[in-house]
């Protein structure tokens, strides 16, 4: 331990190295439940690429594990420390290095907060679409590490589709560049995509070239109340089959609606079994909302309310943004799942989750990026009750099994981390798992980068 700290200090400013155990313990884990976390030997907050390289060279020489972290808003344990590791927190590398309206790119360091980047590019008439629910806190590096999504993915896609190039510090301290700044580029294997979603297990992202889009018009939102989740999901299918391209298409089930009303007195209809929100940022959003409203009514909506102004739209969206916060107040703890299924199976996923909740006598609310089929079942439980905690974990596993049975995937945007290691192996199969472990071995032969995650 003394040798590790001595070597780290040799290449770091004093303020970049934290060794006080009362402080380092606070860097031990992200926001996931049921995920083991160790005690780090030290926390490093670098400000330069050279400092990151020094950390990785030191870690390689001493065979010390390194756990990279962003804002620790993740929900899979991917940023959890291991015992005696170096936590490498990249939040101080927070500069926006370049915004180019001509090339429609931004070049940023990993610690830039998502909302900060979005506002900065907006001043140039540009738009960075990926918008996780934690966008006011989460960092671009963390978004890249977990391949984050968000509310707008139905139209604009996920983080992976906006990462053009990277600078990455490898396990041995070497600096590698991947990808491009150009609109096109197919030179060699697509290593950029390989790093997106790798959860810090292949290298440390220290710079990213991100694609931007022209800033769209302000969106208008429609809310539709349904007597069943199945009817709401039928509307989703009709909207997508009809060729519509909403900028947002979200579902909240009855449990979620009740929780939001209780938390914020939103005045949402307590009689609803499912609330569907659809938005358009087209030049004529009112016409698009009218067409979608008709499809909702045909699918059985009991009430359809289109917003007439941006302010009204924001009020409706606030209910969706409060969903996870509201469900966290139901019990002392939550497990937030992230199962993605084909859109055509969305109704079966939501109804199946309700059946699991009844089986285990638990409150499980579901909110979903309906346009992507990306559901977020939230298991609410009392963490001080061992039996209820056991039932929560078992229900979580059944929900993931249900997603796979319906042709889905165990994670659409939260990542694998510690929480879903077992389920990743099931989804990939033995051949896929062997090849992915081989990739890990190529980039990190000593196994020091974020050990214990993914595999």
Coordinates of C-alpha atoms in Angstrom, one line a residue:
X1 CA 0.0 0.0 0.0
X2 CA 2.7 2.5 0.9
X3 CA 4.6 1.7 -2.3
X4 CA 1.4 2.3 -4.3
X5 CA 0.7 5.7 -2.7
X6 CA 4.3 6.7 -3.1
X7 CA 4.3 6.0 -6.8
X8 CA 1.0 7.7 -7.4
X9 CA 2.2 10.8 -5.6
X10 CA 5.2 11.0 -7.8
X11 CA 3.1 11.8 -10.8
X12 CA 0.1 13.5 -9.4
X13 CA -0.6 16.9 -7.7
X14 CA -1.5 16.6 -4.1
X15 CA -5.2 17.5 -4.6
X16 CA -5.7 14.7 -7.1
X17 CA -5.0 11.9 -4.7
X18 CA -7.4 11.0 -1.8
X19 CA -6.4 8.5 0.8
X20 CA -8.5 9.4 3.8
X21 CA -10.7 6.3 4.3
X22 CA -13.6 8.4 5.5
X23 CA -13.6 10.1 2.1
X24 CA -12.6 7.1 -0.2
X25 CA -15.5 5.0 1.2
X26 CA -17.9 7.5 -0.4
X27 CA -16.6 6.5 -3.8
X28 CA -17.4 2.8 -3.2
X29 CA -20.5 2.3 -5.3
X30 CA -23.1 3.7 -7.7
X31 CA -26.9 3.7 -7.2
X32 CA -27.6 0.0 -7.8
X33 CA -29.1 -2.3 -5.2
X34 CA -27.9 -5.8 -4.3
X35 CA -24.4 -5.1 -5.7
X36 CA -21.3 -5.9 -3.7
X37 CA -18.7 -3.1 -3.3
X38 CA -15.2 -3.1 -1.9
X39 CA -13.0 -0.6 -0.2
X40 CA -10.6 1.4 -2.4
X41 CA -7.0 1.9 -1.5
X42 CA -7.1 5.4 -3.0
X43 CA -9.2 7.7 -5.2
X44 CA -7.5 9.7 -8.0
X45 CA -9.2 12.7 -9.6
X46 CA -7.0 13.5 -12.6
X47 CA -7.3 16.6 -14.7
X48 CA -5.0 15.6 -17.6
X49 CA -4.5 12.7 -19.9
X50 CA -0.9 12.4 -18.6
X51 CA -2.2 11.9 -15.1
X52 CA -4.4 9.1 -16.2
X53 CA -1.5 7.5 -18.0
X54 CA 0.6 7.7 -14.9
X55 CA -2.1 6.0 -12.9
X56 CA -2.4 3.2 -15.4
X57 CA 1.3 2.7 -15.7
X58 CA 1.6 2.5 -11.9
X59 CA -1.4 0.1 -11.7
X60 CA 0.2 -2.2 -14.3
X61 CA 3.6 -2.2 -12.6
X62 CA 2.0 -3.1 -9.2
X63 CA -0.9 -5.3 -10.6
X64 CA -3.4 -3.1 -8.8
X65 CA -7.0 -3.0 -10.1
X66 CA -8.5 0.3 -11.4
X67 CA -12.1 1.2 -11.3
X68 CA -13.1 4.1 -13.5
X69 CA -16.0 6.3 -12.4
X70 CA -18.1 9.1 -13.7
X71 CA -20.9 10.7 -11.6
X72 CA -21.9 7.2 -10.2
X73 CA -25.5 7.6 -11.2
X74 CA -25.4 4.1 -12.8
X75 CA -27.9 1.4 -11.8
X76 CA -25.9 -1.8 -12.4
X77 CA -22.9 -1.6 -10.0
X78 CA -20.6 -1.0 -12.9
X79 CA -18.8 1.8 -11.0
X80 CA -18.5 -0.2 -7.7
X81 CA -15.1 -0.3 -6.2
X82 CA -13.2 -3.6 -5.5
X83 CA -11.0 -4.1 -2.4
X84 CA -7.7 -2.3 -2.5
X85 CA -8.3 -0.8 -6.0
X86 CA -7.6 2.6 -7.3
X87 CA -10.8 4.5 -8.0
X88 CA -10.2 6.7 -11.0
X89 CA -12.8 9.4 -10.9
X90 CA -12.9 11.4 -14.1
X91 CA -15.3 14.1 -13.0
X92 CA -12.5 16.8 -12.9
X93 CA -11.8 16.3 -16.6
X94 CA -14.8 18.4 -17.5
X95 CA -13.7 20.6 -20.4
X96 CA -15.6 21.1 -23.6
X97 CA -12.7 21.3 -26.0
X98 CA -14.4 22.2 -29.2
X99 CA -17.8 22.8 -30.8
X100 CA -17.9 22.9 -34.6
X101 CA -21.2 24.0 -36.2
X102 CA -19.7 23.3 -39.6
X103 CA -18.6 19.7 -38.9
X104 CA -21.4 19.3 -36.4
X105 CA -19.2 17.8 -33.7
X106 CA -18.2 18.4 -30.1
X107 CA -14.9 17.3 -28.6
X108 CA -15.2 16.8 -24.9
X109 CA -13.5 15.3 -21.9
X110 CA -15.2 12.5 -20.0
X111 CA -16.3 14.5 -17.0
X112 CA -18.5 16.9 -18.9
X113 CA -22.1 16.7 -17.6
X114 CA -24.6 15.7 -20.2
X115 CA -26.9 18.7 -19.6
X116 CA -23.9 21.1 -19.7
X117 CA -23.0 19.8 -23.1
X118 CA -26.6 20.0 -24.3
X119 CA -26.9 23.6 -23.3
X120 CA -23.5 24.6 -24.7
X121 CA -24.2 23.2 -28.2
X122 CA -27.7 24.6 -28.1
X123 CA -26.2 28.1 -28.1
X124 CA -24.8 27.2 -31.5
X125 CA -28.1 26.0 -32.8
X126 CA -27.1 22.4 -32.4
X127 CA -28.4 19.4 -30.5
X128 CA -26.9 16.5 -28.6
X129 CA -29.8 14.0 -28.4
X130 CA -28.9 11.3 -25.8
X131 CA -30.6 12.4 -22.6
X132 CA -30.6 9.9 -19.8
X133 CA -33.0 10.7 -16.9
X134 CA -30.0 11.7 -14.8
X135 CA -28.8 14.1 -17.5
X136 CA -28.4 17.0 -15.0
X137 CA -25.8 14.9 -13.1
X138 CA -24.4 12.1 -15.3
X139 CA -21.2 12.5 -17.4
X140 CA -20.5 11.9 -21.0
X141 CA -17.8 9.4 -20.0
X142 CA -20.3 7.4 -17.9
X143 CA -22.8 7.6 -20.8
X144 CA -20.2 6.1 -23.1
X145 CA -19.2 3.5 -20.6
X146 CA -22.8 2.2 -20.2
X147 CA -24.1 3.1 -23.7
X148 CA -26.8 5.2 -22.2
X149 CA -30.1 6.0 -23.8
X150 CA -32.9 8.3 -22.7
X151 CA -36.4 9.7 -23.5
X152 CA -35.6 10.7 -27.1
X153 CA -34.1 7.4 -28.4
X154 CA -37.2 6.5 -30.3
X155 CA -36.4 9.1 -32.9
X156 CA -32.7 10.0 -32.3
X157 CA -31.1 6.8 -31.1
X158 CA -28.7 6.1 -28.2
X159 CA -25.2 7.3 -27.2
X160 CA -23.4 4.7 -29.4
X161 CA -24.8 6.4 -32.5
X162 CA -23.2 9.8 -31.6
X163 CA -19.7 8.7 -30.6
X164 CA -17.5 9.2 -33.7
X165 CA -14.1 8.9 -32.1
X166 CA -12.3 8.4 -28.8
X167 CA -9.0 8.8 -27.1
X168 CA -8.4 6.0 -24.7
X169 CA -5.7 5.2 -22.2
X170 CA -5.1 1.5 -22.2
X171 CA -4.3 -0.7 -19.2
X172 CA -0.6 -0.3 -19.6
X173 CA -0.8 3.5 -20.0
X174 CA -0.5 3.8 -23.7
X175 CA -2.8 6.3 -25.4
X176 CA -4.8 5.2 -28.4
X177 CA -7.1 7.1 -30.8
X178 CA -10.1 5.4 -32.4
X179 CA -12.6 6.6 -35.0
X180 CA -12.8 9.9 -36.7
X181 CA -13.9 13.5 -36.9
X182 CA -15.4 13.1 -40.4
X183 CA -19.0 12.3 -41.4
X184 CA -17.8 9.0 -42.9
X185 CA -15.1 6.6 -42.0
X186 CA -14.6 2.8 -42.4
X187 CA -10.9 2.4 -41.8
X188 CA -10.2 -0.8 -39.9
X189 CA -12.4 -2.5 -37.2
X190 CA -14.8 -0.2 -35.4
X191 CA -13.0 0.0 -32.1
X192 CA -15.0 3.1 -31.2
X193 CA -18.2 1.1 -30.9
X194 CA -16.3 -1.6 -29.0
X195 CA -15.5 0.8 -26.2
X196 CA -19.0 2.2 -26.0
X197 CA -20.8 0.1 -23.5
X198 CA -17.6 -1.7 -22.3
X199 CA -18.1 -0.2 -18.7
X200 CA -14.4 0.7 -18.4
X201 CA -13.3 -2.8 -18.8
X202 CA -11.1 -2.2 -21.9
X203 CA -9.6 1.2 -21.4
X204 CA -10.1 4.7 -19.9
X205 CA -11.9 7.1 -22.2
X206 CA -10.2 10.5 -21.9
X207 CA -11.7 12.4 -24.9
X208 CA -14.6 11.9 -27.2
X209 CA -15.7 13.3 -30.6
X210 CA -19.5 13.5 -30.6
X211 CA -21.8 13.9 -33.5
X212 CA -24.4 16.8 -33.2
X213 CA -27.6 17.5 -35.0
X214 CA -29.4 20.8 -35.9
X215 CA -31.5 21.9 -33.0
X216 CA -35.1 20.8 -33.6
X217 CA -38.2 22.9 -32.9
X218 CA -39.7 22.7 -29.4
X219 CA -41.8 19.6 -29.0
X220 CA -45.5 19.4 -28.2
X221 CA -46.8 16.5 -26.1
X222 CA -50.0 14.4 -26.0
X223 CA -51.2 12.4 -23.0
X224 CA -53.6 9.5 -23.5
X225 CA -55.3 7.6 -20.8
X226 CA -56.0 3.9 -21.3
X227 CA -58.1 1.3 -19.4
X228 CA -55.4 -1.3 -19.7
X229 CA -51.6 -1.6 -20.4
X230 CA -52.4 -3.8 -23.4
X231 CA -54.5 -1.2 -25.0
X232 CA -51.8 1.4 -24.5
X233 CA -49.3 -0.9 -26.1
X234 CA -51.6 -1.6 -29.0
X235 CA -51.6 2.2 -29.6
X236 CA -47.8 2.2 -29.5
X237 CA -47.7 -0.5 -32.2
X238 CA -50.3 1.4 -34.3
X239 CA -48.2 4.6 -34.1
X240 CA -45.0 2.9 -35.1
X241 CA -46.7 0.8 -37.8
X242 CA -48.3 3.9 -39.2
X243 CA -44.9 5.4 -40.0
X244 CA -45.0 8.1 -37.4
X245 CA -41.7 9.3 -35.9
X246 CA -42.4 10.8 -32.4
X247 CA -39.5 12.4 -30.6
X248 CA -40.8 10.7 -27.4
X249 CA -43.1 7.8 -26.7
X250 CA -43.4 6.8 -23.1
X251 CA -45.7 4.7 -20.9
X252 CA -46.4 4.8 -17.2
X253 CA -48.5 2.1 -15.5
X254 CA -51.1 2.6 -12.8
X255 CA -48.6 2.0 -10.0
X256 CA -46.3 4.7 -11.4
X257 CA -49.1 7.2 -12.0
X258 CA -50.3 6.8 -8.4
X259 CA -46.8 7.3 -7.0
X260 CA -46.3 10.4 -9.0
X261 CA -49.6 11.9 -7.9
X262 CA -48.8 11.1 -4.3
X263 CA -45.4 12.7 -4.6
X264 CA -46.2 15.9 -6.6
X265 CA -50.0 16.3 -6.7
X266 CA -49.8 16.2 -10.5
X267 CA -53.5 15.7 -10.9
X268 CA -53.0 12.7 -13.2
X269 CA -56.1 10.5 -13.5
X270 CA -56.1 7.9 -10.7
X271 CA -58.5 5.7 -12.7
X272 CA -56.0 5.1 -15.5
X273 CA -54.3 1.7 -16.0
X274 CA -51.7 3.2 -18.3
X275 CA -50.7 6.7 -19.4
X276 CA -49.1 7.1 -22.8
X277 CA -47.1 10.3 -23.6
X278 CA -46.2 11.0 -27.2
X279 CA -44.3 14.1 -28.5
X280 CA -43.3 15.5 -31.8
X281 CA -40.7 18.1 -32.6
X282 CA -41.7 18.5 -36.3
X283 CA -42.5 21.8 -38.0
X284 CA -46.3 21.0 -37.6
X285 CA -46.4 19.1 -34.3
X286 CA -50.2 19.8 -33.8
X287 CA -51.1 17.8 -36.9
X288 CA -48.9 14.9 -35.9
X289 CA -50.4 14.9 -32.4
X290 CA -53.9 14.8 -33.9
X291 CA -53.0 11.8 -36.1
X292 CA -51.5 10.0 -33.1
X293 CA -54.5 10.9 -30.9
X294 CA -56.8 9.3 -33.4
X295 CA -54.8 6.1 -33.3
X296 CA -54.9 6.2 -29.5
X297 CA -58.7 6.5 -29.5
X298 CA -59.0 3.7 -32.0
X299 CA -56.9 1.5 -29.6
X300 CA -59.3 2.3 -26.8
X301 CA -58.0 5.4 -25.0
X302 CA -60.6 6.8 -22.6
X303 CA -59.2 10.3 -22.9
X304 CA -56.7 12.0 -25.2
X305 CA -55.2 15.4 -24.2
X306 CA -52.9 17.2 -26.6
X307 CA -50.8 20.1 -25.3
X308 CA -51.2 23.4 -27.1
X309 CA -48.1 25.1 -25.8
X310 CA -44.5 24.2 -24.9
X311 CA -45.3 25.1 -21.2
X312 CA -48.2 22.6 -21.2
X313 CA -45.9 20.0 -22.8
X314 CA -43.3 20.4 -20.1
X315 CA -45.9 20.0 -17.4
X316 CA -46.9 16.6 -18.9
X317 CA -43.3 15.5 -19.3
X318 CA -42.6 16.4 -15.7
X319 CA -44.8 13.5 -14.6
X320 CA -42.7 11.1 -16.6
X321 CA -39.4 12.6 -15.3
X322 CA -40.6 12.1 -11.7
X323 CA -41.5 8.5 -12.2
X324 CA -38.4 6.9 -10.7
X325 CA -38.2 9.5 -7.9
X326 CA -41.8 8.8 -7.0
X327 CA -41.4 5.1 -7.0
X328 CA -38.4 5.4 -4.6
X329 CA -40.8 6.9 -2.0
X330 CA -43.1 3.8 -2.0
X331 CA -40.6 1.7 0.1
X332 CA -37.2 2.1 1.6
X333 CA -35.4 0.7 -1.4
X334 CA -35.8 0.0 -5.1
X335 CA -34.4 -2.3 -7.8
X336 CA -34.6 -0.6 -11.2
X337 CA -34.7 -3.1 -14.0
X338 CA -33.9 -2.3 -17.6
X339 CA -35.3 -5.0 -19.9
X340 CA -35.8 -4.2 -23.6
X341 CA -38.2 -6.3 -25.7
X342 CA -39.5 -6.0 -29.3
X343 CA -42.2 -3.3 -29.5
X344 CA -44.7 -6.0 -30.5
X345 CA -44.1 -7.7 -27.1
X346 CA -44.3 -4.6 -25.0
X347 CA -47.8 -5.4 -23.7
X348 CA -46.8 -8.9 -22.8
X349 CA -43.8 -7.6 -20.9
X350 CA -45.9 -5.1 -18.8
X351 CA -48.7 -7.5 -18.1
X352 CA -46.1 -10.2 -17.3
X353 CA -44.4 -7.9 -14.8
X354 CA -47.8 -7.2 -13.1
X355 CA -48.3 -11.0 -12.7
X356 CA -44.8 -11.3 -11.2
X357 CA -45.6 -8.4 -8.7
X358 CA -48.8 -10.3 -7.7
X359 CA -46.9 -13.6 -7.3
X360 CA -44.3 -12.1 -5.0
X361 CA -46.7 -9.7 -3.2
X362 CA -44.6 -6.7 -4.1
X363 CA -45.2 -3.2 -5.5
X364 CA -43.6 -3.1 -9.0
X365 CA -44.2 0.0 -11.0
X366 CA -43.3 0.1 -14.7
X367 CA -42.4 3.1 -16.8
X368 CA -41.0 2.5 -20.3
X369 CA -39.5 4.1 -23.3
X370 CA -42.4 2.6 -25.3
X371 CA -41.1 3.5 -28.7
X372 CA -38.0 1.4 -28.1
X373 CA -39.6 -1.4 -26.1
X374 CA -37.3 -0.5 -23.3
X375 CA -39.1 -1.1 -20.0
X376 CA -38.0 0.0 -16.5
X377 CA -39.8 -2.2 -14.0
X378 CA -39.1 -0.8 -10.5
X379 CA -39.3 -3.3 -7.6
X380 CA -40.1 -1.5 -4.4
X381 CA -39.2 -3.2 -1.2
X382 CA -38.2 -2.8 2.5
X383 CA -34.5 -3.4 2.6
X384 CA -34.7 -4.1 6.4
X385 CA -37.0 -7.0 5.8
X386 CA -35.0 -10.1 4.8
X387 CA -37.9 -12.0 3.3
X388 CA -39.1 -9.0 1.3
X389 CA -35.6 -8.4 0.1
X390 CA -35.4 -12.0 -1.0
X391 CA -38.6 -11.7 -2.9
X392 CA -37.5 -8.5 -4.5
X393 CA -34.3 -10.2 -5.9
X394 CA -36.3 -13.3 -7.1
X395 CA -38.9 -11.1 -8.8
X396 CA -36.0 -9.1 -10.5
X397 CA -34.7 -12.4 -11.9
X398 CA -38.1 -13.4 -13.1
X399 CA -38.5 -10.1 -14.9
X400 CA -35.3 -10.6 -16.7
X401 CA -36.2 -14.1 -17.6
X402 CA -39.5 -12.9 -19.0
X403 CA -37.7 -10.3 -21.2
X404 CA -35.4 -13.0 -22.7
X405 CA -38.4 -15.3 -23.3
X406 CA -40.1 -12.5 -25.2
X407 CA -37.0 -12.1 -27.5
X408 CA -35.5 -9.2 -25.7
X409 CA -32.3 -8.3 -23.9
X410 CA -31.4 -7.9 -20.2
X411 CA -30.4 -4.3 -20.6
X412 CA -31.3 -1.6 -23.1
X413 CA -29.3 1.3 -21.5
X414 CA -28.2 0.7 -17.9
X415 CA -25.4 -1.8 -18.6
X416 CA -24.5 -5.1 -17.0
X417 CA -22.0 -4.2 -14.2
X418 CA -22.3 -6.5 -11.2
X419 CA -26.0 -6.8 -11.1
X420 CA -26.6 -8.7 -14.3
X421 CA -23.4 -10.7 -14.8
X422 CA -25.1 -14.1 -14.5
X423 CA -27.8 -12.9 -17.0
X424 CA -25.3 -11.7 -19.5
X425 CA -23.8 -15.2 -19.7
X426 CA -27.2 -16.6 -20.4
X427 CA -28.0 -14.1 -23.1
X428 CA -24.6 -14.4 -24.9
X429 CA -24.3 -18.1 -24.7
X430 CA -21.0 -20.0 -24.3
X431 CA -19.5 -19.1 -27.7
X432 CA -20.3 -15.4 -27.4
X433 CA -19.1 -15.3 -23.8
X434 CA -15.8 -17.0 -24.8
X435 CA -15.1 -14.5 -27.6
X436 CA -16.0 -11.5 -25.4
X437 CA -13.6 -12.7 -22.7
X438 CA -11.0 -13.1 -25.4
X439 CA -11.4 -9.4 -26.4
X440 CA -11.1 -8.4 -22.7
X441 CA -7.9 -10.4 -22.5
X442 CA -6.4 -8.6 -25.6
X443 CA -7.0 -5.2 -24.1
X444 CA -6.4 -6.0 -20.5
X445 CA -4.1 -9.1 -20.2
X446 CA -3.6 -8.5 -16.4
X447 CA -7.3 -8.1 -15.7
X448 CA -6.8 -4.9 -13.8
X449 CA -9.5 -2.8 -15.5
X450 CA -12.8 -2.8 -13.6
X451 CA -12.4 -6.4 -12.5
X452 CA -15.5 -8.4 -11.6
X453 CA -17.8 -6.5 -14.0
X454 CA -19.6 -7.9 -17.1
X455 CA -18.1 -11.4 -16.9

